Tab-separated table of C-alpha atoms and ligand atoms in Angstrom:
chain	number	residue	atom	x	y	z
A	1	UNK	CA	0.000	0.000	0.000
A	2	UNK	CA	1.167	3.459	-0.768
A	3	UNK	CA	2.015	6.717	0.861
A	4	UNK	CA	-0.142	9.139	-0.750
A	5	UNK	CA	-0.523	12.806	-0.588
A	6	UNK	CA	-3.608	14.399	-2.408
A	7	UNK	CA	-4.069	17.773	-3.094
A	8	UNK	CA	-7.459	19.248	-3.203
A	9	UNK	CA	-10.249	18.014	-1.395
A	10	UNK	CA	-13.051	19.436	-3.743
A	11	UNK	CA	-15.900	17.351	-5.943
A	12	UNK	CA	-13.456	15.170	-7.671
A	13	UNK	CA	-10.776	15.151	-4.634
A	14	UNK	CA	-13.035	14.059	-1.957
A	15	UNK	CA	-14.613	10.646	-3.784
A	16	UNK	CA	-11.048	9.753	-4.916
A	17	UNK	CA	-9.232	10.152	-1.293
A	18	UNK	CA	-12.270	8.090	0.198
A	19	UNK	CA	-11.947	5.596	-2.761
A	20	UNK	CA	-7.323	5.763	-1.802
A	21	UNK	CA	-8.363	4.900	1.888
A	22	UNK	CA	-11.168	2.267	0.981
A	23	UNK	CA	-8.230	0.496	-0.852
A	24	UNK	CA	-6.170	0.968	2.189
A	25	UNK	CA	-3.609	3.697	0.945
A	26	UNK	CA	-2.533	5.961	3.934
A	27	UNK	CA	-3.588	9.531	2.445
A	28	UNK	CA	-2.411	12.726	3.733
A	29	UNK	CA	-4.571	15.525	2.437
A	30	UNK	CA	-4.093	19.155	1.817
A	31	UNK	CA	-7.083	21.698	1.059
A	32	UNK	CA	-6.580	25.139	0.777
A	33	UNK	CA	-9.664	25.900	2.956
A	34	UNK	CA	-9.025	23.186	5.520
A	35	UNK	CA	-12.183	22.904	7.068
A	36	UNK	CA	-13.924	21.354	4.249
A	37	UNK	CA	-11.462	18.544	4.470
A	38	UNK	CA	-12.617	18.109	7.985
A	39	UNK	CA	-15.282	15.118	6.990
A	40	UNK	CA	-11.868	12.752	5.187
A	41	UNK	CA	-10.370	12.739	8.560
A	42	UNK	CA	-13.183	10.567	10.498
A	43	UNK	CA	-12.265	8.544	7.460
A	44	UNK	CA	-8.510	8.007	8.759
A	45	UNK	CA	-6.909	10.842	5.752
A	46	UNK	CA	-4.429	12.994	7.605
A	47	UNK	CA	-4.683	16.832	7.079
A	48	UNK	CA	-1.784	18.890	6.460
A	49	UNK	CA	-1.562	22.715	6.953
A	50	UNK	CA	0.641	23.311	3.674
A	51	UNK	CA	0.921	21.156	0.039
A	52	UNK	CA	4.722	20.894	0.867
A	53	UNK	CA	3.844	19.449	4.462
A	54	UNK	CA	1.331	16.477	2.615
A	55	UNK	CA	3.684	15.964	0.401
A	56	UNK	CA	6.942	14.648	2.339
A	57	UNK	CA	8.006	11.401	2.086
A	58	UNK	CA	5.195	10.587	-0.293
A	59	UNK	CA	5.213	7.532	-2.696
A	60	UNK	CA	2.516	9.576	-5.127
A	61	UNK	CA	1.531	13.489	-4.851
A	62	UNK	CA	-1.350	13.522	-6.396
A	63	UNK	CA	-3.788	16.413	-7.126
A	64	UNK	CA	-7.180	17.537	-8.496
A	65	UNK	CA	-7.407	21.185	-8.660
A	66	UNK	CA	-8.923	23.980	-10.355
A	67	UNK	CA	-7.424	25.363	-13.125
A	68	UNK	CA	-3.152	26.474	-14.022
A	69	UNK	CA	-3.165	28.870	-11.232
A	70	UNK	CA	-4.457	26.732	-8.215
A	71	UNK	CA	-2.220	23.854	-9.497
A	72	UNK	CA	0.949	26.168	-9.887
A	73	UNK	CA	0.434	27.498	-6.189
A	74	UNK	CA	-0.369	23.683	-5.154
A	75	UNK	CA	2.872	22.060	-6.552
A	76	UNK	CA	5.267	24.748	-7.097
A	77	UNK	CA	4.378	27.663	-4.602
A	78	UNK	CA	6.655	28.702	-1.476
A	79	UNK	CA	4.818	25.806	0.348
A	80	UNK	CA	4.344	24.145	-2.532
A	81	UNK	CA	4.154	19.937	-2.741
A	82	UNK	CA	8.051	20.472	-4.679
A	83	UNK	CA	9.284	22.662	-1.979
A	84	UNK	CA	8.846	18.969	0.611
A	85	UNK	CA	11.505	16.427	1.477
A	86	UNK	CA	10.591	14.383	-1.334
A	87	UNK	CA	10.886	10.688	-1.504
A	88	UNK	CA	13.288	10.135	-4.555
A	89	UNK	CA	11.558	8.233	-7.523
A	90	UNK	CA	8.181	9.037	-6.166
A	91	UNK	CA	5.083	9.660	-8.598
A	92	UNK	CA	3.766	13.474	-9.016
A	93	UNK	CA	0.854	13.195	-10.899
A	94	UNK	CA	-1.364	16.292	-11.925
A	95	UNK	CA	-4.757	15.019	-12.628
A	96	UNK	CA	-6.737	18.392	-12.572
A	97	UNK	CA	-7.875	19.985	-16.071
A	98	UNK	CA	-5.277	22.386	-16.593
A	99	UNK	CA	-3.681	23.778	-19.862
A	100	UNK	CA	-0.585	21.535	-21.546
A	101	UNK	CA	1.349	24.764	-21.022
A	102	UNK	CA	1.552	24.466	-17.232
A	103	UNK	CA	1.655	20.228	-17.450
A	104	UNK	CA	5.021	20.285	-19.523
A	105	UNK	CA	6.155	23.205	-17.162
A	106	UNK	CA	5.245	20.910	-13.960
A	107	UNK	CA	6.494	17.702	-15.409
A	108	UNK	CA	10.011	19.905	-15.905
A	109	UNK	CA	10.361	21.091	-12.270
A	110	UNK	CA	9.020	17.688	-10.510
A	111	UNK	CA	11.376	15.889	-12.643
A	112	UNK	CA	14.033	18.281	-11.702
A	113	UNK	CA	13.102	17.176	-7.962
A	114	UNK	CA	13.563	13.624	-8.697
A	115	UNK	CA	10.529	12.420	-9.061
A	116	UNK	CA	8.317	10.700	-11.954
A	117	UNK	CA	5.334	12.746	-13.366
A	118	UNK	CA	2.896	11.456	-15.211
A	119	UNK	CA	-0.289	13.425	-16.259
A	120	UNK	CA	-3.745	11.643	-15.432
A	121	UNK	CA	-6.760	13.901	-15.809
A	122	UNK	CA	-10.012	11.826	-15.298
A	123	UNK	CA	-13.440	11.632	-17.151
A	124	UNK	CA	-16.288	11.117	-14.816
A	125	UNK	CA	-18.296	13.037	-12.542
A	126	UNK	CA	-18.581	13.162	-8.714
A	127	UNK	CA	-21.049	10.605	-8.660
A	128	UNK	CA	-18.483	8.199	-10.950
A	129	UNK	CA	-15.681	9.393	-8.735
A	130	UNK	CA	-17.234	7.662	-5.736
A	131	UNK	CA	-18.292	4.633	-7.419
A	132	UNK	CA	-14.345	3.998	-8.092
A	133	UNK	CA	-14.985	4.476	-12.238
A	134	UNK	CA	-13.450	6.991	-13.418
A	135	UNK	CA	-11.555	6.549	-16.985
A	136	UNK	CA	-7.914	8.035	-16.383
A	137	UNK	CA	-6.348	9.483	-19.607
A	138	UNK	CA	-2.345	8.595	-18.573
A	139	UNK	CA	0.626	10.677	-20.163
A	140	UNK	CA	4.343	9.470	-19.499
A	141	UNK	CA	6.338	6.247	-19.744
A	142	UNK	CA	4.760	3.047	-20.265
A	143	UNK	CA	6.929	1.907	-17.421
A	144	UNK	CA	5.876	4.577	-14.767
A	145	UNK	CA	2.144	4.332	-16.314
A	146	UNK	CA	2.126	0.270	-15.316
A	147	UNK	CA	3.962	0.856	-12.201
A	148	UNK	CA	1.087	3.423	-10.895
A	149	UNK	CA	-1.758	1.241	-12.303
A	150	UNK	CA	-1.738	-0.657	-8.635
A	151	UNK	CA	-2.813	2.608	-6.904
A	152	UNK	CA	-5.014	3.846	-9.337
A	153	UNK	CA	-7.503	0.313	-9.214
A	154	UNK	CA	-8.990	2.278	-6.258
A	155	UNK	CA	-10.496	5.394	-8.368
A	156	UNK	CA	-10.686	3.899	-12.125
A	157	UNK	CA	-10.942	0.376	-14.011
A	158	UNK	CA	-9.944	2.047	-17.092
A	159	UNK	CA	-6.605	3.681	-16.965
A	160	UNK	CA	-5.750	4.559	-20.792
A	161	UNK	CA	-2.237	4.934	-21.576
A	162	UNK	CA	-2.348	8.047	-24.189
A	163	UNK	CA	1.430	8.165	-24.695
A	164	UNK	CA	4.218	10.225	-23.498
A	165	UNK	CA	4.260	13.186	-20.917
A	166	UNK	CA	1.292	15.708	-21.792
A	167	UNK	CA	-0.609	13.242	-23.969
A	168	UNK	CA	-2.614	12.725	-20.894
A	169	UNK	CA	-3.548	16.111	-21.000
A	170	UNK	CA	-3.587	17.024	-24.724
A	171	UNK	CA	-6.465	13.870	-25.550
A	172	UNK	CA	-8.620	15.280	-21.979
A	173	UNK	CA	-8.621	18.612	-23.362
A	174	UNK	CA	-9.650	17.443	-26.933
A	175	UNK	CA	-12.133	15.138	-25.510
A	176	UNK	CA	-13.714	18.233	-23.226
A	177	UNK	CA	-13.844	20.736	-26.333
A	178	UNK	CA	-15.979	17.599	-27.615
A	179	UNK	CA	-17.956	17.048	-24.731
A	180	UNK	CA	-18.778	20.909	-24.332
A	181	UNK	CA	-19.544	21.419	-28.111
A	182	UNK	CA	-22.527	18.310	-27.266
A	183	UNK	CA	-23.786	20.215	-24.261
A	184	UNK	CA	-24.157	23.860	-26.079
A	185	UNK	CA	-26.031	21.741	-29.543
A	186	UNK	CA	-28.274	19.967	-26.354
A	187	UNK	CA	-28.855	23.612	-25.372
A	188	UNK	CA	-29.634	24.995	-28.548
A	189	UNK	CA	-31.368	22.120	-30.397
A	190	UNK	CA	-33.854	22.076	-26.876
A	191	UNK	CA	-34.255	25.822	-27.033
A	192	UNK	CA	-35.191	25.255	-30.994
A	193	UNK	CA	-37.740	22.640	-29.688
A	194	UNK	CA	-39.205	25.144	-26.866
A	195	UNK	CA	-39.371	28.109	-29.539
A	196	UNK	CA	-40.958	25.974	-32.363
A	197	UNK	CA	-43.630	24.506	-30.189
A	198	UNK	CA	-42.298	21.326	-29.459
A	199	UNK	CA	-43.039	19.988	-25.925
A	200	UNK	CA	-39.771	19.235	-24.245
A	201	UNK	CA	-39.700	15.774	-22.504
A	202	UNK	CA	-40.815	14.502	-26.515
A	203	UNK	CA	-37.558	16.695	-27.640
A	204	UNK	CA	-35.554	15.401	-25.066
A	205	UNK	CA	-36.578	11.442	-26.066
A	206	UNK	CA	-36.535	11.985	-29.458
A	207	UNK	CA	-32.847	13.055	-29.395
A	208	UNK	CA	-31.646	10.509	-26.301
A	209	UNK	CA	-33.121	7.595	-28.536
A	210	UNK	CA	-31.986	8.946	-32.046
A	211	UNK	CA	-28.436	8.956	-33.913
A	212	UNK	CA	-27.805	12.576	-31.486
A	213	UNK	CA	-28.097	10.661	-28.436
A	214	UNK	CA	-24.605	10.915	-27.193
A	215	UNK	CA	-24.576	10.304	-23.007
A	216	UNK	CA	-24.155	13.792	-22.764
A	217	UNK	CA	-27.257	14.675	-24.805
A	218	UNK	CA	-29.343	11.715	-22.845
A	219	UNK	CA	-28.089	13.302	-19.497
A	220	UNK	CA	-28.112	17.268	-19.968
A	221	UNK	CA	-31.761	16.950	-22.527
A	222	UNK	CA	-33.348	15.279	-19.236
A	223	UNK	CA	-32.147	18.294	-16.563
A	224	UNK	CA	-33.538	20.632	-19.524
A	225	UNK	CA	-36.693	19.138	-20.123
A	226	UNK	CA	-37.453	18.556	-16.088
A	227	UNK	CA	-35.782	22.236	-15.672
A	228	UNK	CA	-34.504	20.749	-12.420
A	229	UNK	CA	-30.444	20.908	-12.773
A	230	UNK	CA	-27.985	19.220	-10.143
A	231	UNK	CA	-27.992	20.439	-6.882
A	232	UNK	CA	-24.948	20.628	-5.820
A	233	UNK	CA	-23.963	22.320	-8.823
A	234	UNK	CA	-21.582	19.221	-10.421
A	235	UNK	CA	-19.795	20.809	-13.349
A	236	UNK	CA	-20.421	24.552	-14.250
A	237	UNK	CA	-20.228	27.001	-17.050
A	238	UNK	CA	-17.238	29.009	-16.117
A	239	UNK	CA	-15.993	25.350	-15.918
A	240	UNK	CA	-17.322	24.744	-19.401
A	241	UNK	CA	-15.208	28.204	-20.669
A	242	UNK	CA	-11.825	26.952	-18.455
A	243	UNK	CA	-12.071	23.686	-20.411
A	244	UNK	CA	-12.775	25.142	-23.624
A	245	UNK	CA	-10.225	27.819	-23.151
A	246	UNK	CA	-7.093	25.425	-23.037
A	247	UNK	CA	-8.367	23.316	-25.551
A	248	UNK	CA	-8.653	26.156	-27.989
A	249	UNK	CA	-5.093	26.919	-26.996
A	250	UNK	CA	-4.041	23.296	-27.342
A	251	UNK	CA	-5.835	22.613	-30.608
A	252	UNK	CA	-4.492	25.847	-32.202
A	253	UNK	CA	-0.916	25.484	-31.144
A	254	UNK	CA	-0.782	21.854	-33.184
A	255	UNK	CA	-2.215	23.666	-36.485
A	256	UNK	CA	-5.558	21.911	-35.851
A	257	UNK	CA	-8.971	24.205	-35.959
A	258	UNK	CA	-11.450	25.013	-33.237
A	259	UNK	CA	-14.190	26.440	-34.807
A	260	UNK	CA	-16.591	25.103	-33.037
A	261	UNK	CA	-14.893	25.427	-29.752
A	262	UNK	CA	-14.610	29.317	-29.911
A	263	UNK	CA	-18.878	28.993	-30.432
A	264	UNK	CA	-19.183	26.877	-27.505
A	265	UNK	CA	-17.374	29.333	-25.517
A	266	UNK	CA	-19.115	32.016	-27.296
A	267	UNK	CA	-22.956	30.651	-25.211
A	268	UNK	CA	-21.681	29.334	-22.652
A	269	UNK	CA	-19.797	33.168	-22.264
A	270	UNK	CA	-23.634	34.363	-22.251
A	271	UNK	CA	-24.119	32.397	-19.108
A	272	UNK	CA	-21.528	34.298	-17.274
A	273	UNK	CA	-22.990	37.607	-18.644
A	274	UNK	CA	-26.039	36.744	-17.446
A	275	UNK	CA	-24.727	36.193	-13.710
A	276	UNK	CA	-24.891	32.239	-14.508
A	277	UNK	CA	-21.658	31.411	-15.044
A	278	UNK	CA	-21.393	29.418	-11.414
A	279	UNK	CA	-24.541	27.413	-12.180
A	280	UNK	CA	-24.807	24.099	-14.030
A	281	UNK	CA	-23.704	23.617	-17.436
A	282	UNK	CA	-27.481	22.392	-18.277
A	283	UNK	CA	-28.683	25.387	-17.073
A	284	UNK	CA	-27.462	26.997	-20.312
A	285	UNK	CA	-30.918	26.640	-21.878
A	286	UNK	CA	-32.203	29.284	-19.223
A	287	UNK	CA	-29.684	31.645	-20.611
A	288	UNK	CA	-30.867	30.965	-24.214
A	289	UNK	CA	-34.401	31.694	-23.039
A	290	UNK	CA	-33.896	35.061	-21.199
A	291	UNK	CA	-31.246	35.657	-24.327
A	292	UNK	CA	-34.322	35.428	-26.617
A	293	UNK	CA	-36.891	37.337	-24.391
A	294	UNK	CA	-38.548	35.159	-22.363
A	295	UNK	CA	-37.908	33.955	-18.555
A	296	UNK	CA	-35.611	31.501	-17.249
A	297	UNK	CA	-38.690	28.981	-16.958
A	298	UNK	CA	-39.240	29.684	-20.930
A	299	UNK	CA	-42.838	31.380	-19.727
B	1	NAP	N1	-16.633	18.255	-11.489
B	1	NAP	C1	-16.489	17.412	-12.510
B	1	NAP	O1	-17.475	16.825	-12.997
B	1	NAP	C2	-15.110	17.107	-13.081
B	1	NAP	C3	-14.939	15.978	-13.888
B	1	NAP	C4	-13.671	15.670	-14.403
B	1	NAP	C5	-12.601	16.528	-14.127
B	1	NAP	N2	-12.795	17.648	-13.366
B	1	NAP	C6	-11.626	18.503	-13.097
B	1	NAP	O2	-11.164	18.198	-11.778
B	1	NAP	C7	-10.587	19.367	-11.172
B	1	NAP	C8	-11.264	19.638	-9.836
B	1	NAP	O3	-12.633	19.904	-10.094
B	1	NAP	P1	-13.749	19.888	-8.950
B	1	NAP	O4	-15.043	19.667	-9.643
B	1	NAP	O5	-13.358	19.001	-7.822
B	1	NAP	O6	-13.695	21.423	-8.462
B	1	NAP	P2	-13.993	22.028	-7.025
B	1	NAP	O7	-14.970	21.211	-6.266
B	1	NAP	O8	-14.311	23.456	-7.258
B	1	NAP	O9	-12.577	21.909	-6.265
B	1	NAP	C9	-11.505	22.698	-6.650
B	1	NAP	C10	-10.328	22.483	-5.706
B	1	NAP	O10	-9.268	23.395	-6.093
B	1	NAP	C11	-8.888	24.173	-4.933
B	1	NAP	N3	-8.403	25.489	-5.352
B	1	NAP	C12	-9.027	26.383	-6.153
B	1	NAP	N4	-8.262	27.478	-6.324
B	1	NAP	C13	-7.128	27.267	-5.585
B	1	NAP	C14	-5.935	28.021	-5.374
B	1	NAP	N5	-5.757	29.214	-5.950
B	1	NAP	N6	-4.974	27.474	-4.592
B	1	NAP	C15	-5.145	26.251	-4.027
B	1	NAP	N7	-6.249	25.490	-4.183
B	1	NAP	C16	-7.217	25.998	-4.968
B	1	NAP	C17	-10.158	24.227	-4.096
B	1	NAP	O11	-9.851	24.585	-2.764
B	1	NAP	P3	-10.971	25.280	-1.820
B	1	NAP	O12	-11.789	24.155	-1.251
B	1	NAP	O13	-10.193	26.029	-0.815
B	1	NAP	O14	-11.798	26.190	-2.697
B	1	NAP	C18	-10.642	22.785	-4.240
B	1	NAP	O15	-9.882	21.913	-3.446
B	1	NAP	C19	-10.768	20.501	-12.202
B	1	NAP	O16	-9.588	20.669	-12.932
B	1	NAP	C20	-11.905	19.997	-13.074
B	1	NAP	O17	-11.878	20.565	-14.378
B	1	NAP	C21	-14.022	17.941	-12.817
């Protein structure tokens, strides 16, 4: 059993640390706001004031974070996880959705340190995150990718070795631009339904059972047509724009288009000017409505 320290105990981090101690891992956890850690210590995770003080004598410093900047202060701020007495040979592995940018810059600097990086962003939500399922998309050496495959049984049963350091990240950020461009058409293609008459639990069938049923069409069409959305809020539309945003960058840097990435970001940027931005990514069909005169309930 491993030594593990995990950084970020938010939607994602908290499932995964109680999935690490399920499979009997000894975690040591830091959260930036401490207190909502709290609940992971009844659970037998240690808490640690600072990311370099979870981070000593790790086997794996792991983390799920925000976007670049909460990652950057995580790993490589003045307390940062690289700043720790660090186990030589031990696994850093950045498995938050940040840009390839900062992944090649982290992978320099915790190699630098010794240790073995490997980027591991995850596809899932909180609800797949507990249930121990997430898919991991794996960047780095095949060795260092079958050597952490052990620890990772506890969060995923499909760890997908991409290829080499940042391939991880490159394929999750492609995949997201996807993913987002099928939530704004759900958005759109309901609002269409809405506008044209079309009752919106038949719209939301017709399209789940049909060649545009994609999960993420059967999923968000349901929340639209129900207008009831997660609560808690599970994946937002600022989210939406951080993903889309490093794709874009991603996708344009290898001579590859994004044209309908900069739309996506376009609608779900009308969310955020409409004070939405924090709320669910389905809830983009309430922006369409007010958008096109009407109120959030489409009345
Ligand atoms: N939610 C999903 O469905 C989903 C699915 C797959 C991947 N992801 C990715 O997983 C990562 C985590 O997402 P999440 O849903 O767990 O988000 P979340 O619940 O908002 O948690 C974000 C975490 O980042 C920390 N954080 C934010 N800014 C920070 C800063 N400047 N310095 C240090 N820590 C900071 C937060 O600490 P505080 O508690 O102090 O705010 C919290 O621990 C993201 O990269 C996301 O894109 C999410």
């Amino acid at each position: 059993m491993s030594k593990i320290a995990f950084l970020g105990a938010g939607m994602m981090g908290q499932p995964m640390i109680r999935n690490f101690l399920r499979g009997g891992h000894a975690v040591t956890v830091y959260n930036r706001t401490l207190e909502k850690a709290r609940p992971l210590q009844e659970l037998g995770a240690v808490l640690a004031a600072t990311p370099k003080e979870a981070a000593s004598g790790a086997d794996v410093i792991m983390s799920s974070l925000t976007n670049d900047d909460a990652s950057r202060a995580s790993w490589s701020g003045p307390d940062g996880a690289l700043q720790a007495d660090l186990k030589a040979g031990a696994f850093a592995v950045e498995s938050s959705t940040v840009s390839l940018q900062w992944v090649s810059k982290l992978s320099e600097l915790a190699m630098a340190r010794g240790l073995r990086f490997l980027d591991c962003p995850v596809a899932g939500r909180p609800d797949v995150a507990e249930a121990g399922q997430l898919k991991v998309f794996a960047g780095g050496s095949a060795e260092d990718v079958d050597a952490i495959r052990p620890v990772f049984e506890s969060i995923s049963k499909a760890v997908m070795h991409v290829g080499g350091v940042g391939s991880g990240i490159s394929f999750k950020l492609i995949y997201n631009v996807m993913g987002a461009i099928q939530v704004a058409a759900c958005a759109e293609g309901m609002h269409a339904c809405e506008a044209a008459g079309i009752d919106l639990a038949v719209a939301a069938e017709g399209f789940s059972t049909g060649a545009t049923g994609s999960p993420h069409v059967v999923r968000h069409s349901a929340y639209m047509a129900e207008n009831k959305h997660e609560d808690p809020v599970q994946f937002s539309g600022r989210m939406r724009i951080k993903d889309v945003t490093y794709g874009i960058s991603l996708i344009e840097s290898v001579g590859a288009q994004s044209v309908l990435g900069h739309a996506t970001n376009k609608v779900f940027g009308q969310m955020v000017d409409n004070g939405m931005g924090d709320l669910n990514d389905s809830e983009l069909i309430d922006t369409l409505r007010l958008v096109h005169g009407k109120g959030r309930d489409g009345s």
